[in-house]
Short mmCIF file of C-alpha atoms in Angstrom, two decimals:
data_model
loop_
_atom_site.label_atom_id
_atom_site.label_comp_id
_atom_site.label_asym_id
_atom_site.label_seq_id
_atom_site.Cartn_x
_atom_site.Cartn_y
_atom_site.Cartn_z
CA MET A 12 -129.18 -163.88 140.99
CA LYS A 13 -127.09 -161.87 143.40
CA PRO A 14 -126.33 -158.21 142.57
CA GLY A 15 -122.83 -157.73 141.36
CA SER A 16 -122.66 -161.09 139.54
CA SER A 17 -121.13 -161.25 136.08
CA PHE A 18 -124.62 -160.98 134.56
CA SER A 19 -125.63 -157.75 136.35
CA GLN A 20 -124.75 -155.09 133.81
CA SER A 21 -126.39 -152.17 132.11
CA VAL A 22 -127.71 -152.68 128.60
CA ASP A 23 -129.08 -150.53 125.83
CA VAL A 24 -132.78 -149.97 126.63
CA SER A 25 -133.38 -148.52 123.16
CA LYS A 26 -133.23 -151.93 121.46
CA ASP A 27 -135.97 -152.90 119.04
CA SER A 28 -138.27 -155.59 120.49
CA THR A 29 -137.26 -158.01 117.72
CA GLU A 30 -133.75 -157.93 119.19
CA ILE A 31 -135.02 -158.93 122.65
CA PRO A 32 -135.70 -162.68 122.93
CA GLY A 33 -138.84 -163.49 124.89
CA SER A 34 -140.44 -160.08 124.46
CA GLU A 35 -143.59 -161.68 123.00
CA ILE A 36 -143.99 -164.17 125.85
CA PRO A 37 -146.88 -163.13 128.16
CA TYR A 38 -144.98 -161.49 131.02
CA GLU A 39 -147.20 -163.00 133.72
CA LYS A 40 -145.77 -166.43 132.87
CA PHE A 41 -142.42 -165.25 134.27
CA LEU A 42 -144.12 -163.92 137.40
CA ASP A 43 -145.74 -167.30 138.13
CA CYS A 44 -142.37 -168.44 139.51
CA ILE A 45 -142.14 -167.58 143.23
CA HIS A 46 -138.52 -168.80 143.44
CA CYS A 47 -139.31 -171.38 146.14
CA GLY A 48 -136.57 -173.70 144.86
CA LEU A 49 -138.57 -176.94 144.93
CA CYS A 50 -137.71 -177.39 141.25
CA THR A 51 -133.99 -177.64 141.93
CA ALA A 52 -134.18 -181.17 143.36
CA ALA A 53 -135.90 -182.32 140.15
CA CYS A 54 -133.64 -180.53 137.66
CA PRO A 55 -131.04 -182.86 136.11
CA THR A 56 -128.55 -180.13 135.20
CA TYR A 57 -128.72 -178.53 138.65
CA LEU A 58 -128.20 -181.93 140.27
CA GLU A 59 -125.01 -182.31 138.22
CA THR A 60 -123.57 -178.76 138.44
CA GLY A 61 -125.06 -177.30 141.65
CA ASN A 62 -125.12 -173.95 139.83
CA GLU A 63 -128.21 -171.83 140.49
CA ASN A 64 -128.05 -170.54 136.91
CA ASP A 65 -128.50 -174.14 135.75
CA SER A 66 -131.73 -174.51 137.72
CA PRO A 67 -135.24 -173.74 136.41
CA ARG A 68 -135.74 -170.74 138.69
CA GLY A 69 -132.28 -169.46 137.77
CA ARG A 70 -133.04 -169.74 134.07
CA ILE A 71 -136.40 -168.03 134.54
CA TYR A 72 -134.59 -165.22 136.33
CA LEU A 73 -132.12 -164.95 133.44
CA MET A 74 -134.83 -164.94 130.77
CA ARG A 75 -136.89 -162.36 132.62
CA ALA A 76 -133.80 -160.19 133.14
CA VAL A 77 -133.06 -160.33 129.41
CA VAL A 78 -136.64 -159.33 128.59
CA ASP A 79 -136.39 -156.46 131.12
CA GLN A 80 -133.05 -155.47 129.52
CA ARG A 81 -131.36 -155.69 132.90
CA VAL A 82 -129.06 -158.44 131.60
CA GLU A 83 -127.37 -158.80 128.24
CA LEU A 84 -127.77 -162.04 126.29
CA SER A 85 -124.10 -162.89 126.73
CA ASP A 86 -122.40 -166.17 125.89
CA ALA A 87 -122.54 -167.07 129.59
CA VAL A 88 -126.31 -166.53 129.72
CA ARG A 89 -126.75 -168.49 126.49
CA GLY A 90 -124.68 -171.31 127.93
CA HIS A 91 -126.95 -171.72 130.94
CA LEU A 92 -130.07 -171.67 128.75
CA ASP A 93 -128.60 -174.05 126.17
CA LEU A 94 -127.70 -176.52 128.91
CA CYS A 95 -131.40 -176.93 129.75
CA LEU A 96 -132.72 -180.31 128.60
CA ASP A 97 -136.29 -178.99 128.34
CA CYS A 98 -137.26 -182.16 130.21
CA ARG A 99 -139.89 -180.17 132.15
CA SER A 100 -139.33 -182.10 135.37
CA CYS A 101 -139.58 -178.72 137.07
CA GLU A 102 -143.21 -178.48 135.97
CA THR A 103 -144.00 -181.71 137.82
CA ALA A 104 -142.25 -180.44 140.97
CA CYS A 105 -143.61 -176.88 140.87
CA PRO A 106 -146.41 -176.07 143.36
CA SER A 107 -147.24 -172.83 141.54
CA GLY A 108 -147.96 -174.37 138.14
CA VAL A 109 -145.19 -172.54 136.30
CA GLN A 110 -145.36 -173.39 132.58
CA TYR A 111 -141.61 -173.63 132.13
CA GLY A 112 -141.88 -175.22 128.70
CA ARG A 113 -143.89 -172.25 127.45
CA LEU A 114 -141.02 -170.02 128.60
CA ILE A 115 -137.83 -171.81 127.56
CA GLU A 116 -139.10 -173.07 124.20
CA PRO A 117 -140.31 -169.77 122.66
CA PHE A 118 -137.36 -167.96 124.25
CA ARG A 119 -134.93 -170.30 122.51
CA VAL A 120 -136.85 -169.95 119.26
CA ASP A 121 -136.44 -166.17 119.52
CA ILE A 122 -132.69 -166.55 120.09
CA GLN A 123 -132.39 -168.74 117.01
CA LYS A 124 -134.37 -166.24 114.93
CA MET A 125 -132.18 -163.39 116.14
CA ASP A 126 -129.07 -165.38 115.26
CA ALA A 127 -130.51 -166.22 111.82
CA ARG A 128 -131.06 -162.52 111.08
CA GLN A 129 -127.38 -162.04 111.87
CA GLY A 130 -126.39 -164.88 109.52
CA LYS A 131 -125.47 -167.39 112.21
CA GLY A 132 -127.09 -169.91 114.50
CA ALA A 133 -128.48 -173.42 114.15
CA GLN A 134 -130.01 -172.91 110.73
CA GLN A 135 -126.58 -171.99 109.34
CA ASP A 136 -124.89 -174.99 110.94
CA TRP A 137 -124.13 -177.91 108.59
CA PHE A 138 -125.31 -180.48 111.10
CA HIS A 139 -128.73 -178.86 111.50
CA ARG A 140 -129.15 -178.18 107.78
CA TRP A 141 -128.13 -181.57 106.44
CA ILE A 142 -128.70 -184.02 109.30
CA LEU A 143 -131.38 -182.69 111.65
CA TYR A 144 -133.46 -180.89 109.00
CA ARG A 145 -133.01 -182.91 105.82
CA LEU A 146 -132.47 -186.42 107.18
CA PHE A 147 -134.09 -187.05 110.57
CA PRO A 148 -137.65 -185.93 109.68
CA TYR A 149 -137.85 -188.35 106.75
CA PRO A 150 -137.93 -192.08 107.57
CA GLY A 151 -137.34 -193.08 103.95
CA ARG A 152 -134.10 -191.10 103.84
CA ILE A 153 -132.98 -192.53 107.19
CA ARG A 154 -133.60 -196.09 105.96
CA MET A 155 -131.47 -195.44 102.86
CA THR A 156 -128.71 -193.95 105.00
CA LEU A 157 -128.77 -196.99 107.27
CA VAL A 158 -128.19 -199.51 104.45
CA PRO A 159 -124.36 -199.32 104.76
CA ALA A 160 -124.66 -199.59 108.54
CA ARG A 161 -126.79 -202.73 108.23
CA ILE A 162 -124.22 -204.27 105.90
CA MET A 163 -121.32 -203.37 108.21
CA GLN A 164 -123.16 -204.80 111.22
CA ALA A 165 -123.96 -208.00 109.33
CA LEU A 166 -120.29 -208.42 108.37
CA ARG A 167 -119.09 -207.14 111.77
CA ILE A 168 -117.08 -204.44 110.05
CA ASP A 169 -118.45 -201.93 112.56
CA LYS A 170 -116.84 -203.85 115.43
CA LEU A 171 -113.51 -203.85 113.59
CA MET A 172 -113.76 -200.10 112.96
CA ASN A 173 -114.49 -199.47 116.64
CA ALA A 174 -111.65 -201.74 117.72
CA LEU A 175 -109.22 -199.88 115.45
CA LYS A 176 -110.75 -196.56 116.62
CA LEU A 177 -111.34 -195.50 113.03
CA THR A 178 -114.61 -193.85 114.09
CA SER A 179 -112.54 -191.28 116.00
CA LEU A 180 -111.72 -189.75 112.60
CA LEU A 181 -115.34 -188.72 112.15
CA PRO A 182 -116.58 -185.23 113.11
CA ASP A 183 -117.68 -185.24 116.77
CA LYS A 184 -121.41 -185.21 116.11
CA LEU A 185 -121.20 -188.00 113.53
CA LYS A 186 -119.07 -190.04 115.89
CA ARG A 187 -121.72 -189.67 118.58
CA MET A 188 -124.39 -190.71 116.10
CA ASN A 189 -122.34 -193.80 115.33
CA ASP A 190 -121.97 -194.57 119.04
CA LEU A 191 -125.74 -194.26 119.52
CA LEU A 192 -126.56 -196.57 116.61
CA PRO A 193 -128.16 -199.75 117.98
CA ARG A 194 -127.97 -203.27 116.55
CA LEU A 195 -130.42 -202.83 113.71
CA LYS A 196 -133.18 -205.34 113.16
CA PRO A 197 -134.45 -206.14 109.64
CA ALA A 198 -136.76 -203.42 108.32
CA GLU A 199 -140.42 -204.38 108.49
CA PRO A 200 -142.74 -204.13 105.43
CA ASP A 201 -144.77 -200.95 105.12
CA LEU A 202 -147.92 -200.84 107.19
CA PRO A 203 -151.20 -201.01 105.23
CA GLU A 204 -153.62 -198.08 105.40
CA VAL A 205 -156.15 -199.96 107.56
CA LEU A 206 -155.70 -202.87 109.97
CA PRO A 207 -158.80 -204.58 111.38
CA ALA A 208 -159.63 -205.00 115.05
CA GLN A 209 -159.44 -208.44 116.61
CA GLY A 210 -162.75 -209.56 118.06
CA THR A 211 -165.38 -206.94 118.80
CA GLN A 212 -164.35 -203.50 117.57
CA ARG A 213 -164.11 -201.08 120.49
CA ALA A 214 -162.46 -198.08 118.80
CA ARG A 215 -161.18 -196.72 115.50
CA VAL A 216 -157.83 -195.00 115.86
CA ALA A 217 -155.12 -193.55 113.67
CA PHE A 218 -151.46 -194.31 114.32
CA PHE A 219 -148.63 -191.76 114.14
CA THR A 220 -145.63 -193.66 112.81
CA GLY A 221 -142.91 -191.08 113.47
CA CYS A 222 -139.56 -190.63 111.72
CA VAL A 223 -136.57 -192.14 113.53
CA SER A 224 -138.92 -194.62 115.21
CA GLU A 225 -140.27 -195.90 111.88
CA ALA A 226 -136.82 -196.04 110.26
CA MET A 227 -134.88 -197.64 113.13
CA TYR A 228 -137.55 -199.28 115.30
CA SER A 229 -140.18 -200.35 112.78
CA HIS A 230 -140.64 -203.55 114.82
CA VAL A 231 -141.85 -201.41 117.77
CA ASN A 232 -144.44 -199.72 115.55
CA ARG A 233 -145.67 -203.15 114.37
CA ALA A 234 -145.87 -204.38 117.96
CA THR A 235 -147.85 -201.27 118.91
CA VAL A 236 -150.34 -201.82 116.10
CA ARG A 237 -150.78 -205.49 117.05
CA VAL A 238 -151.47 -204.53 120.69
CA LEU A 239 -154.08 -202.02 119.54
CA GLN A 240 -155.70 -204.66 117.34
CA ALA A 241 -155.67 -207.17 120.21
CA ASN A 242 -157.59 -204.60 122.25
CA GLY A 243 -160.34 -204.26 119.66
CA CYS A 244 -159.03 -201.24 117.76
CA GLU A 245 -159.28 -200.75 114.04
CA VAL A 246 -156.08 -198.93 113.13
CA VAL A 247 -155.75 -196.39 110.32
CA ILE A 248 -152.29 -195.44 108.99
CA PRO A 249 -152.52 -192.16 106.99
CA GLN A 250 -149.87 -192.30 104.28
CA THR A 251 -149.46 -188.52 104.03
CA GLN A 252 -148.59 -187.91 107.69
CA ALA A 253 -145.34 -186.09 108.40
CA CYS A 254 -142.73 -185.44 111.09
CA CYS A 255 -144.08 -183.80 114.25
CA GLY A 256 -141.72 -180.84 113.65
CA ALA A 257 -140.05 -180.89 117.07
CA ILE A 258 -136.47 -180.67 115.77
CA HIS A 259 -137.29 -177.66 113.62
CA TYR A 260 -139.37 -175.83 116.22
CA HIS A 261 -136.85 -176.26 119.02
CA SER A 262 -134.03 -174.92 116.86
CA GLY A 263 -135.86 -171.80 115.68
CA ALA A 264 -137.18 -173.02 112.31
CA ASP A 265 -140.77 -172.49 113.40
CA GLN A 266 -142.19 -171.97 109.90
CA ALA A 267 -140.90 -175.39 108.83
CA ALA A 268 -142.42 -176.87 112.00
CA LEU A 269 -145.72 -175.19 111.12
CA GLU A 270 -145.64 -176.74 107.65
CA PHE A 271 -145.28 -180.20 109.21
CA ALA A 272 -148.16 -179.45 111.59
CA LEU A 273 -150.42 -178.34 108.74
CA GLN A 274 -149.49 -181.43 106.73
CA ASN A 275 -150.51 -183.60 109.69
CA LEU A 276 -153.71 -181.59 109.99
CA SER A 277 -154.61 -182.54 106.42
CA ALA A 278 -153.48 -186.16 106.83
CA PHE A 279 -155.74 -187.13 109.75
CA ASP A 280 -159.52 -187.21 109.38
CA LEU A 281 -160.47 -186.08 112.88
CA ASP A 282 -164.17 -186.84 112.42
CA ASP A 283 -163.46 -190.46 111.50
CA ILE A 284 -161.30 -191.51 114.47
CA ASP A 285 -161.48 -191.66 118.24
CA ALA A 286 -157.82 -190.80 118.79
CA ILE A 287 -154.41 -190.55 117.15
CA ILE A 288 -152.03 -192.95 118.88
CA VAL A 289 -148.38 -192.04 119.48
CA ASN A 290 -145.76 -194.41 120.93
CA VAL A 291 -142.83 -191.95 121.14
CA ALA A 292 -142.88 -189.59 124.13
CA GLY A 293 -140.95 -186.78 122.42
CA CYS A 294 -143.25 -186.76 119.41
CA GLY A 295 -146.33 -186.97 121.60
CA ALA A 296 -145.30 -183.95 123.66
CA MET A 297 -144.77 -181.89 120.51
CA LEU A 298 -148.01 -183.03 118.87
CA LYS A 299 -150.05 -182.29 121.98
CA ASP A 300 -148.51 -178.79 122.03
CA TYR A 301 -149.64 -177.89 118.49
CA GLY A 302 -152.32 -175.58 119.89
CA HIS A 303 -149.86 -173.64 122.07
CA ILE A 304 -147.26 -173.50 119.32
CA ALA A 305 -149.80 -172.19 116.80
CA GLU A 306 -150.36 -169.25 119.14
CA GLU A 307 -146.62 -168.58 119.43
CA ILE A 308 -145.77 -168.69 115.72
CA GLU A 309 -146.37 -165.48 113.79
CA GLY A 310 -148.69 -165.47 110.79
CA VAL A 311 -150.90 -168.43 111.74
CA SER A 312 -154.52 -167.73 110.81
CA GLU A 313 -157.23 -167.97 113.45
CA GLU A 314 -158.80 -170.84 111.50
CA HIS A 315 -155.58 -172.85 111.51
CA ARG A 316 -155.05 -172.13 115.20
CA GLU A 317 -158.42 -173.56 116.09
CA GLN A 318 -157.91 -176.56 113.81
CA LEU A 319 -154.48 -177.28 115.28
CA LYS A 320 -155.89 -177.08 118.80
CA ARG A 321 -158.48 -179.67 117.84
CA LEU A 322 -155.80 -181.85 116.22
CA ALA A 323 -153.66 -181.60 119.35
CA SER A 324 -156.56 -182.80 121.50
CA LYS A 325 -156.79 -186.03 119.49
CA PHE A 326 -153.27 -187.26 120.25
CA LYS A 327 -152.87 -189.90 122.95
CA ASP A 328 -149.85 -191.86 124.07
CA VAL A 329 -150.54 -195.52 123.48
CA SER A 330 -150.30 -196.38 127.20
CA GLU A 331 -152.60 -193.51 128.08
CA PHE A 332 -155.18 -194.58 125.48
CA LEU A 333 -155.17 -198.28 126.38
CA PHE A 334 -155.53 -197.51 130.07
CA GLU A 335 -158.56 -195.31 129.34
CA LEU A 336 -160.03 -197.88 126.96
CA GLY A 337 -159.67 -200.66 129.50
CA PRO A 338 -156.98 -203.12 128.43
CA ILE A 339 -157.67 -206.76 127.73
CA ALA A 340 -155.34 -208.73 130.00
CA PRO A 341 -152.62 -210.66 128.11
CA GLN A 342 -152.05 -214.31 129.03
CA GLY A 343 -148.47 -215.12 127.99
CA GLU A 344 -145.86 -215.25 130.72
CA ILE A 345 -142.73 -213.06 130.53
CA PRO A 346 -140.61 -214.48 133.40
CA PHE A 347 -137.99 -211.75 133.58
CA ARG A 348 -136.95 -208.95 135.93
CA ALA A 349 -137.64 -205.54 134.39
CA THR A 350 -137.40 -201.89 135.39
CA TYR A 351 -139.25 -198.93 133.91
CA HIS A 352 -137.60 -195.61 133.03
CA ASP A 353 -139.93 -192.59 132.83
CA ALA A 354 -139.28 -190.71 129.60
CA CYS A 355 -139.30 -186.99 130.45
CA HIS A 356 -141.69 -185.99 127.70
CA LEU A 357 -144.11 -188.67 128.84
CA VAL A 358 -144.08 -188.22 132.61
CA HIS A 359 -143.47 -184.45 132.80
CA ALA A 360 -144.77 -182.99 129.55
CA GLN A 361 -147.75 -185.35 129.11
CA LYS A 362 -148.31 -186.33 132.76
CA VAL A 363 -148.42 -190.02 131.83
CA GLN A 364 -146.74 -191.99 134.61
CA ASN A 365 -148.88 -194.70 136.18
CA GLN A 366 -150.57 -195.93 132.98
CA PRO A 367 -147.53 -197.73 131.48
CA ARG A 368 -146.82 -199.42 134.82
CA LYS A 369 -150.43 -200.56 135.19
CA LEU A 370 -150.30 -202.12 131.72
CA LEU A 371 -147.00 -203.86 132.43
CA GLU A 372 -148.39 -205.23 135.70
CA LEU A 373 -150.95 -207.15 133.63
CA ILE A 374 -148.21 -209.31 132.09
CA PRO A 375 -148.00 -212.66 133.92
CA ALA A 376 -144.65 -213.45 135.62
CA LEU A 377 -143.07 -210.08 134.76
CA ASP A 378 -141.22 -208.81 137.85
CA LEU A 379 -141.30 -205.00 137.69
CA ILE A 380 -138.56 -203.52 139.89
CA PRO A 381 -138.66 -199.81 140.90
CA LEU A 382 -135.92 -197.64 139.41
CA ASN A 383 -134.27 -195.00 141.60
CA GLU A 384 -134.49 -191.51 140.01
CA SER A 385 -136.75 -192.93 137.33
CA THR A 386 -138.06 -189.46 136.46
CA ILE A 387 -134.60 -187.88 136.12
CA CYS A 388 -133.57 -187.40 132.49
CA CYS A 389 -131.22 -189.94 130.92
CA GLY A 390 -129.52 -187.22 128.87
CA ALA A 391 -131.05 -188.00 125.47
CA ALA A 392 -133.54 -185.10 125.20
CA GLY A 393 -134.00 -185.20 121.42
CA SER A 394 -130.85 -183.87 119.78
CA TYR A 395 -129.38 -182.73 123.14
CA ASN A 396 -127.14 -185.80 123.20
CA LEU A 397 -125.48 -184.47 120.05
CA THR A 398 -125.33 -180.78 120.97
CA GLN A 399 -124.45 -181.03 124.69
CA PRO A 400 -122.33 -184.20 124.81
CA GLU A 401 -120.64 -183.64 128.18
CA MET A 402 -123.85 -183.19 130.19
CA ALA A 403 -125.59 -185.92 128.17
CA ASP A 404 -122.82 -188.36 129.10
CA GLN A 405 -122.94 -187.40 132.79
CA LEU A 406 -126.68 -187.98 132.93
CA GLY A 407 -126.37 -191.17 130.88
CA LYS A 408 -123.88 -192.61 133.35
CA ARG A 409 -126.11 -191.58 136.26
CA LYS A 410 -129.04 -193.39 134.69
CA LEU A 411 -126.90 -196.44 133.89
CA ASN A 412 -125.73 -196.78 137.49
CA ASN A 413 -129.31 -196.64 138.77
CA ILE A 414 -130.42 -199.25 136.23
CA LEU A 415 -127.63 -201.68 137.10
CA LYS A 416 -128.47 -201.43 140.81
CA THR A 417 -131.92 -202.89 140.13
CA GLY A 418 -130.55 -206.19 138.85
CA ALA A 419 -133.07 -206.04 135.99
CA GLU A 420 -132.68 -207.97 132.75
CA ILE A 421 -134.96 -205.64 130.78
CA VAL A 422 -135.12 -201.83 130.77
CA ILE A 423 -138.43 -200.43 129.56
CA SER A 424 -138.80 -196.99 127.97
CA GLY A 425 -141.55 -195.30 126.01
CA ASN A 426 -139.33 -192.99 123.97
CA VAL A 427 -136.97 -193.73 121.10
CA GLY A 428 -134.39 -191.16 122.25
CA CYS A 429 -134.21 -192.71 125.72
CA THR A 430 -133.92 -196.16 124.16
CA LEU A 431 -130.97 -195.08 122.02
CA GLN A 432 -129.23 -193.35 124.92
CA ILE A 433 -129.71 -196.11 127.50
CA ASP A 434 -128.88 -198.87 125.01
CA SER A 435 -125.70 -197.06 124.03
CA LYS A 436 -124.57 -196.72 127.66
CA LEU A 437 -125.32 -200.39 128.33
CA ARG A 438 -123.31 -201.50 125.29
CA GLN A 439 -120.39 -199.27 126.27
CA SER A 440 -120.37 -200.86 129.73
CA GLN A 441 -120.81 -204.34 128.18
CA GLN A 442 -124.05 -205.00 130.05
CA PRO A 443 -126.35 -207.38 128.09
CA LEU A 444 -129.70 -205.82 129.02
CA TRP A 445 -132.59 -205.50 126.57
CA VAL A 446 -134.03 -201.97 126.22
CA ALA A 447 -137.64 -202.47 125.20
CA HIS A 448 -140.79 -200.46 124.58
CA PRO A 449 -143.80 -201.35 126.79
CA MET A 450 -145.72 -202.38 123.66
CA GLU A 451 -143.04 -204.94 122.75
CA LEU A 452 -143.58 -206.79 126.03
CA LEU A 453 -147.36 -206.57 125.80
CA ASP A 454 -147.24 -207.80 122.20
CA LEU A 455 -145.15 -210.84 123.19
CA SER A 456 -147.53 -211.62 126.03
CA TYR A 457 -150.61 -211.36 123.80
CA ARG A 458 -148.96 -213.71 121.31
CA GLY A 459 -147.68 -216.11 123.96
CA GLN A 460 -144.03 -215.62 123.02
CA LYS A 461 -140.91 -215.13 125.11
CA PRO A 462 -138.34 -212.38 124.48
CA SER A 463 -135.03 -213.38 122.93
CA PHE A 464 -132.09 -211.07 123.66
#
């Protein structure tokens, strides 16, 4: 940042370290950034605003300046940091291996903790307390909440309400939730604890069912399990598994996130399985980070840290696992044009990019069309769509335009947040494209069925 900017100001160097966000982050992580600028072309917010402070290197500069007490944590600084999607596309672009996620995430957690001590912040906000914390992490509660929505969709009352613009009377965040709500399919029966492999058993895996994914896209979870079975996997569904904790951790409620992590630690028998399969990119990125997060959260015992590291090493995205296992080629034709969108927390956070495409290429007659800017965020980014609506909409429209240029009939995504965001933008533009998970297409091909949409 140039000297003399609005952020260059003297601050009180006598502050207690607990009042300085990021002070516990290993300082060398900031120094890894050599400010080359290669990250800017990959950063969605910088592409939209052109503001250096909305780029990864600009945000690293701001965070480091706050830690050094050269810059005050003003509303302007907060605004630039809050606008970050945490998509981690900068990590993919960075030649120096900067661990941006291990900077922005704990830094934001520290800000939230500081705000909480002052009686404000996310944990005092009604939306976080009642919706993000007490609803989203619990699939049973989400299913109950969706009962009226299912009835309204069945009777087409929702279309009438939208036509009369009655939804505009809702609080902004609830209105956006309503706009994101897809056409809900019938809820699937609960999965049994163990599902047998088809043919010769090649692996024994556990399946992480997730929260929003299990409540709203239970059919995707069933398709995933069937694909695993078709590939010779015995699938175990632990009934005591819990939310990954991402919503809590990213909003500063790290102790609640730790409780979820420890519950998952007790739910999965790591000695009895080859891997824990995840089919939601956002959840997978969080689960694979349990080891790092255990080191960042205060009060975690050394024993739990080591156990959580081991748990984290067991998680595999379903595409990643099947590719490593060696997939059995499906035989059913899917004669449609499709394009694949790279979910940020799959391609950037987990470095899983080619595996889903290789699996999809196995499907006979499926025409996979490249998507321009496939690795640029669609604007979903967990709860970002609800907390940063303007930027989320800009990025959603950008993604929509690129999708429509492909001429595809099917958009494929490996993350529930991306699916909700892209599907919402397609419906708003009255484009009848199907937004599908890779496992849905593979499942249809294994079963010799055609998609109906």
